[in-house]
Short mmCIF file of C-alpha atoms in Angstrom, two decimals:
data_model
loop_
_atom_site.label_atom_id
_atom_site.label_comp_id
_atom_site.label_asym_id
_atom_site.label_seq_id
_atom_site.Cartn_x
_atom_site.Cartn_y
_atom_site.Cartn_z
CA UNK A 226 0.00 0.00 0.00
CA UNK A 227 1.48 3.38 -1.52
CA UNK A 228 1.20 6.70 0.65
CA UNK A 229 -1.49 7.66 -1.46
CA UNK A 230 -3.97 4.97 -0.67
CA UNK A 231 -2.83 5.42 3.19
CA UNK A 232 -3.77 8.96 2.93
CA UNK A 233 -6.90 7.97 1.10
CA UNK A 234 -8.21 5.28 3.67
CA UNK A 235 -7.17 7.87 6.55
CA UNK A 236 -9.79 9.92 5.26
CA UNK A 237 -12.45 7.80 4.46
CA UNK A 238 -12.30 7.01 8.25
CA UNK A 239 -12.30 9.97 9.40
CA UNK A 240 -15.30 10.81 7.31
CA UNK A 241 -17.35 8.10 8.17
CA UNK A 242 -17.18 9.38 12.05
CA UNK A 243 -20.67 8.97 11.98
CA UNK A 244 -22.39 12.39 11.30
CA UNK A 245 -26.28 10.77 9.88
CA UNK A 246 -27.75 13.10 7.92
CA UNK A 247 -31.76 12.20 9.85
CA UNK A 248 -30.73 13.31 13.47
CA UNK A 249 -28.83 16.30 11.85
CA UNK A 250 -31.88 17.50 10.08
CA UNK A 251 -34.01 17.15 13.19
CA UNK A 252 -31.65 19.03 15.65
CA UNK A 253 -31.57 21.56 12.81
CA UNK A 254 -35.16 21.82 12.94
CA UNK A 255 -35.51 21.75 16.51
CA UNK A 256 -33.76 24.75 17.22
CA UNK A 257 -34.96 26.56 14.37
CA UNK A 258 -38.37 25.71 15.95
CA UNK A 259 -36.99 26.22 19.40
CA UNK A 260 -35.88 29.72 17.71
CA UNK A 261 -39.21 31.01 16.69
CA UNK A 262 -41.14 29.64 19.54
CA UNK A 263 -38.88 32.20 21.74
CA UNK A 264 -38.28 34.93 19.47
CA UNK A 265 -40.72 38.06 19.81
CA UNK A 266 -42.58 40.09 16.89
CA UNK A 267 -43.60 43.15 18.40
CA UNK A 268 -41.49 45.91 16.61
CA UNK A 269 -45.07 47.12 14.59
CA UNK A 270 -46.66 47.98 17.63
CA UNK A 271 -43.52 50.43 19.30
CA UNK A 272 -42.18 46.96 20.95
CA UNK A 273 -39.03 45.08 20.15
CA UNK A 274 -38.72 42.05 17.80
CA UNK A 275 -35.89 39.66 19.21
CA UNK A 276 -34.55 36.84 17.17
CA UNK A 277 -32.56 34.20 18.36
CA UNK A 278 -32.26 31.16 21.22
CA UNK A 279 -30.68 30.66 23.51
CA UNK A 280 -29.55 34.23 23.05
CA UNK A 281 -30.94 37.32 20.86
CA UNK A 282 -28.79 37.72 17.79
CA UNK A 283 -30.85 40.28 16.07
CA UNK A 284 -33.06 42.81 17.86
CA UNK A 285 -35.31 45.51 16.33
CA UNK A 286 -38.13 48.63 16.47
CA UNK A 287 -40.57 50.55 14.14
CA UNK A 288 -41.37 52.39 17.12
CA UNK A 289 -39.84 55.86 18.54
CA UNK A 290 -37.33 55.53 20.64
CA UNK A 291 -34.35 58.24 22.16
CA UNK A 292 -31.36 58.33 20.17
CA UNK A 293 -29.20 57.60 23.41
CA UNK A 294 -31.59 54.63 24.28
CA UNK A 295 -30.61 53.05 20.87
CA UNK A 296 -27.28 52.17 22.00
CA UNK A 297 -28.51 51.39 25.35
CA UNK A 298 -30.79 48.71 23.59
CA UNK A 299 -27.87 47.32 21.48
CA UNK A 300 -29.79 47.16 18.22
CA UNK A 301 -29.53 45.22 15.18
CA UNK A 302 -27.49 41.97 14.77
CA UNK A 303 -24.85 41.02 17.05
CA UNK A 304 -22.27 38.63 15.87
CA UNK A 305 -21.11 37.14 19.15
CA UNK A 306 -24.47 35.97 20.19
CA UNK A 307 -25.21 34.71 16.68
CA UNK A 308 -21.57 32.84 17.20
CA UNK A 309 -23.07 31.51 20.38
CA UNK A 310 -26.11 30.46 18.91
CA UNK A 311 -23.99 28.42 15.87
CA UNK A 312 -22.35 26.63 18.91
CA UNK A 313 -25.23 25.52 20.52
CA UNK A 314 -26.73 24.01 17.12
CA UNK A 315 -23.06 22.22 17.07
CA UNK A 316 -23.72 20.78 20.48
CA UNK A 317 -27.31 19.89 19.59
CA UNK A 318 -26.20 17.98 16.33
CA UNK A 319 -23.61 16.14 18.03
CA UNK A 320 -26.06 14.92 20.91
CA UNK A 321 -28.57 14.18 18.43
CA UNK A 322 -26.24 12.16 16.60
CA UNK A 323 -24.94 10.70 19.81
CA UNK A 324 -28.59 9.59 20.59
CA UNK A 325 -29.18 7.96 16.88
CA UNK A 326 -26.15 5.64 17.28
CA UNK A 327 -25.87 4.69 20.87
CA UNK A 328 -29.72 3.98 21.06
CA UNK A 329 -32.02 4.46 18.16
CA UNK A 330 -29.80 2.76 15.01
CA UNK A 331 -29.86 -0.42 17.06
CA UNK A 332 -33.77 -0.23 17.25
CA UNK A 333 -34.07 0.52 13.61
CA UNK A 334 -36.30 3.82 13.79
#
């Protein structure tokens, strides 16, 4: 075996670490769900609309508000907490692909 087919099978292990595309899709959808259960749409009626779980990434008004209160509020999109968010999904495909092959592949669902 050549370095090149070592290099290849190296990779093709690595790859098949087991990321399954159905409990991927469903911790996708789970927190988008999770996200729009939580979020707020209130900016048409002088209230705030937040976006984002577990923490607001993008925040919003139509209404009047004091110039010094907008940065006070911290309005608009904020990277971190969108950063933060991107995390969590991470955590919540691994565990849901944690869940599919330690219990549920064996089962056959």
């Amino acid at each position: 075996m050549n370095f090149d087919e070592k290099v290849l099978m190296l990779v093709e292990q690595s790859l098949s670490l087991s990321i399954h595309t159905k409990p991927t899709l469903l911790a996708i959808a789970v927190l988008i769900v999770t996200t729009l259960l939580y979020s707020t749409y209130e900016a048409e009626s002088d209230g705030f609309t937040l976006i984002g779980f577990p923490l607001t990434f993008n925040k919003y008004t139509e209404g009047k508000i004091d110039p010094f209160d907008i940065g006070l509020a911290h309005m608009g999109f904020n990277t971190s907490n969108f950063l933060f968010d991107m995390l969590v999904l991470l955590l919540f495909i691994w565990g849901f692909n944690f869940i599919w092959t330690k219990y549920l592949k064996n089962n056959s669902i």
